[in-house]
Amino acid sequence: MDLAVSIPSIVYRLWELKVLSPVLRTHIMEPLSELGFSQFAGRPTLAWTSIFTASILLAIMVTSLASAKIEELVVELKRDVTVVLVTHNSFQAFRVSDYVAFM
């Protein structure tokens, strides 16, 4: 099982508050507002920043859950069909594959 699936939501939320929000605000939101790409053509509001960071956080959480489900499906499918899986996770490759090729 993927490590990201087992991390509680509160840990993700703390990471969002302490790391992700300040980085996004400094490196993405402020430059976009200077170019005039903010929601109201002004400085980014707190709500807009929160929605943006929450959507990134949700995408991270859903991706890790989907990855675990896809791995289970690959294990079921490999009995009947040939599956080519491209991954950066060598442990996952050995877990679900009969043959592994490194490039």
PDB file of C-alpha atoms in Angstrom:
ATOM      1  CA  MET A   1       0.000   0.000   0.000  1.00  0.00           C
ATOM      2  CA  ASP A   2       1.187   3.484  -0.778  1.00  0.00           C
ATOM      3  CA  LEU A   3       2.530   5.454   2.163  1.00  0.00           C
ATOM      4  CA  ALA A   4       0.513   8.545   1.240  1.00  0.00           C
ATOM      5  CA  VAL A   5      -2.749   6.624   1.741  1.00  0.00           C
ATOM      6  CA  SER A   6      -1.927   5.868   5.368  1.00  0.00           C
ATOM      7  CA  ILE A   7      -1.149   9.490   6.308  1.00  0.00           C
ATOM      8  CA  PRO A   8      -4.044  10.990   8.295  1.00  0.00           C
ATOM      9  CA  SER A   9      -5.856  14.007   6.870  1.00  0.00           C
ATOM     10  CA  ILE A  10      -4.807  16.186   9.794  1.00  0.00           C
ATOM     11  CA  VAL A  11      -1.150  15.731   8.827  1.00  0.00           C
ATOM     12  CA  TYR A  12      -1.957  16.837   5.279  1.00  0.00           C
ATOM     13  CA  ARG A  13      -3.816  19.857   6.657  1.00  0.00           C
ATOM     14  CA  LEU A  14      -0.897  20.872   8.884  1.00  0.00           C
ATOM     15  CA  TRP A  15       1.484  20.487   5.941  1.00  0.00           C
ATOM     16  CA  GLU A  16      -0.841  22.675   3.873  1.00  0.00           C
ATOM     17  CA  LEU A  17      -0.928  25.410   6.512  1.00  0.00           C
ATOM     18  CA  LYS A  18       2.783  25.442   7.320  1.00  0.00           C
ATOM     19  CA  VAL A  19       4.401  24.635   3.957  1.00  0.00           C
ATOM     20  CA  LEU A  20       2.110  24.603   0.934  1.00  0.00           C
ATOM     21  CA  SER A  21       0.132  27.814   1.550  1.00  0.00           C
ATOM     22  CA  PRO A  22       3.163  30.080   2.109  1.00  0.00           C
ATOM     23  CA  VAL A  23       4.981  28.646  -0.912  1.00  0.00           C
ATOM     24  CA  LEU A  24       1.969  29.010  -3.203  1.00  0.00           C
ATOM     25  CA  ARG A  25       1.215  32.496  -1.936  1.00  0.00           C
ATOM     26  CA  THR A  26       4.796  33.681  -2.488  1.00  0.00           C
ATOM     27  CA  HIS A  27       5.654  31.952  -5.746  1.00  0.00           C
ATOM     28  CA  ILE A  28       2.320  31.641  -7.558  1.00  0.00           C
ATOM     29  CA  MET A  29      -0.432  33.881  -6.176  1.00  0.00           C
ATOM     30  CA  GLU A  30       1.529  37.127  -5.856  1.00  0.00           C
ATOM     31  CA  PRO A  31       3.163  36.896  -9.321  1.00  0.00           C
ATOM     32  CA  LEU A  32      -0.220  36.096 -10.882  1.00  0.00           C
ATOM     33  CA  SER A  33      -1.858  39.061  -9.163  1.00  0.00           C
ATOM     34  CA  GLU A  34       0.908  41.337 -10.443  1.00  0.00           C
ATOM     35  CA  LEU A  35       0.112  40.150 -13.961  1.00  0.00           C
ATOM     36  CA  GLY A  36      -3.609  40.741 -13.391  1.00  0.00           C
ATOM     37  CA  PHE A  37      -4.671  37.094 -13.322  1.00  0.00           C
ATOM     38  CA  SER A  38      -6.332  37.111  -9.928  1.00  0.00           C
ATOM     39  CA  GLN A  39     -10.022  36.461  -9.532  1.00  0.00           C
ATOM     40  CA  PHE A  40     -11.020  40.096  -9.040  1.00  0.00           C
ATOM     41  CA  ALA A  41      -8.073  41.728 -10.865  1.00  0.00           C
ATOM     42  CA  GLY A  42      -6.520  42.674  -7.553  1.00  0.00           C
ATOM     43  CA  ARG A  43      -4.603  41.041  -4.777  1.00  0.00           C
ATOM     44  CA  PRO A  44      -5.543  37.419  -4.187  1.00  0.00           C
ATOM     45  CA  THR A  45      -8.066  37.087  -1.421  1.00  0.00           C
ATOM     46  CA  LEU A  46      -7.716  34.657   1.447  1.00  0.00           C
ATOM     47  CA  ALA A  47     -10.650  32.604   0.140  1.00  0.00           C
ATOM     48  CA  TRP A  48      -9.117  32.323  -3.336  1.00  0.00           C
ATOM     49  CA  THR A  49      -5.773  31.258  -1.875  1.00  0.00           C
ATOM     50  CA  SER A  50      -7.482  28.710   0.379  1.00  0.00           C
ATOM     51  CA  ILE A  51      -9.498  27.211  -2.467  1.00  0.00           C
ATOM     52  CA  PHE A  52      -6.386  26.932  -4.633  1.00  0.00           C
ATOM     53  CA  THR A  53      -4.285  25.239  -1.937  1.00  0.00           C
ATOM     54  CA  ALA A  54      -7.168  22.974  -0.919  1.00  0.00           C
ATOM     55  CA  SER A  55      -7.616  21.804  -4.507  1.00  0.00           C
ATOM     56  CA  ILE A  56      -3.915  20.929  -4.762  1.00  0.00           C
ATOM     57  CA  LEU A  57      -4.048  19.121  -1.427  1.00  0.00           C
ATOM     58  CA  LEU A  58      -7.143  17.178  -2.479  1.00  0.00           C
ATOM     59  CA  ALA A  59      -5.475  16.183  -5.751  1.00  0.00           C
ATOM     60  CA  ILE A  60      -2.486  14.807  -3.825  1.00  0.00           C
ATOM     61  CA  MET A  61      -4.722  12.798  -1.495  1.00  0.00           C
ATOM     62  CA  VAL A  62      -6.915  11.403  -4.290  1.00  0.00           C
ATOM     63  CA  THR A  63      -3.916  10.502  -6.464  1.00  0.00           C
ATOM     64  CA  SER A  64      -2.343   8.379  -3.748  1.00  0.00           C
ATOM     65  CA  LEU A  65      -5.631   6.581  -3.113  1.00  0.00           C
ATOM     66  CA  ALA A  66      -6.174   6.003  -6.831  1.00  0.00           C
ATOM     67  CA  SER A  67      -2.633   4.665  -7.150  1.00  0.00           C
ATOM     68  CA  ALA A  68      -3.325   1.978  -4.549  1.00  0.00           C
ATOM     69  CA  LYS A  69      -6.580   0.972  -6.260  1.00  0.00           C
ATOM     70  CA  ILE A  70      -4.923   0.854  -9.683  1.00  0.00           C
ATOM     71  CA  GLU A  71      -2.213  -1.405  -8.285  1.00  0.00           C
ATOM     72  CA  GLU A  72      -4.863  -3.822  -6.993  1.00  0.00           C
ATOM     73  CA  LEU A  73      -6.565  -3.839 -10.405  1.00  0.00           C
ATOM     74  CA  VAL A  74      -3.275  -4.513 -12.195  1.00  0.00           C
ATOM     75  CA  VAL A  75      -2.663  -7.541  -9.975  1.00  0.00           C
ATOM     76  CA  GLU A  76      -6.131  -8.876 -10.862  1.00  0.00           C
ATOM     77  CA  LEU A  77      -5.771  -8.137 -14.579  1.00  0.00           C
ATOM     78  CA  LYS A  78      -2.334  -9.622 -15.066  1.00  0.00           C
ATOM     79  CA  ARG A  79      -3.767 -13.131 -14.817  1.00  0.00           C
ATOM     80  CA  ASP A  80      -5.686 -12.699 -18.084  1.00  0.00           C
ATOM     81  CA  VAL A  81      -3.939  -9.970 -20.082  1.00  0.00           C
ATOM     82  CA  THR A  82      -0.532  -8.417 -20.604  1.00  0.00           C
ATOM     83  CA  VAL A  83      -0.184  -5.166 -18.684  1.00  0.00           C
ATOM     84  CA  VAL A  84       2.577  -2.619 -19.257  1.00  0.00           C
ATOM     85  CA  LEU A  85       3.057  -0.460 -16.169  1.00  0.00           C
ATOM     86  CA  VAL A  86       5.319   2.589 -16.187  1.00  0.00           C
ATOM     87  CA  THR A  87       6.311   3.678 -12.694  1.00  0.00           C
ATOM     88  CA  HIS A  88       9.088   5.377 -10.752  1.00  0.00           C
ATOM     89  CA  ASN A  89       8.461   3.110  -7.783  1.00  0.00           C
ATOM     90  CA  SER A  90      10.693   0.040  -8.097  1.00  0.00           C
ATOM     91  CA  PHE A  91       9.014  -1.674  -5.119  1.00  0.00           C
ATOM     92  CA  GLN A  92       5.650  -1.361  -6.845  1.00  0.00           C
ATOM     93  CA  ALA A  93       7.113  -2.698 -10.089  1.00  0.00           C
ATOM     94  CA  PHE A  94       8.437  -5.845  -8.406  1.00  0.00           C
ATOM     95  CA  ARG A  95       5.227  -6.304  -6.414  1.00  0.00           C
ATOM     96  CA  VAL A  96       2.879  -6.356  -9.412  1.00  0.00           C
ATOM     97  CA  SER A  97       5.084  -7.645 -12.233  1.00  0.00           C
ATOM     98  CA  ASP A  98       6.423 -10.925 -13.505  1.00  0.00           C
ATOM     99  CA  TYR A  99       9.150  -9.153 -15.516  1.00  0.00           C
ATOM    100  CA  VAL A 100      10.714  -5.742 -14.869  1.00  0.00           C
ATOM    101  CA  ALA A 101      12.776  -3.726 -17.370  1.00  0.00           C
ATOM    102  CA  PHE A 102      14.779  -0.684 -16.316  1.00  0.00           C
ATOM    103  CA  MET A 103      15.600   2.091 -18.748  1.00  0.00           C
TER     104      MET A 103
END
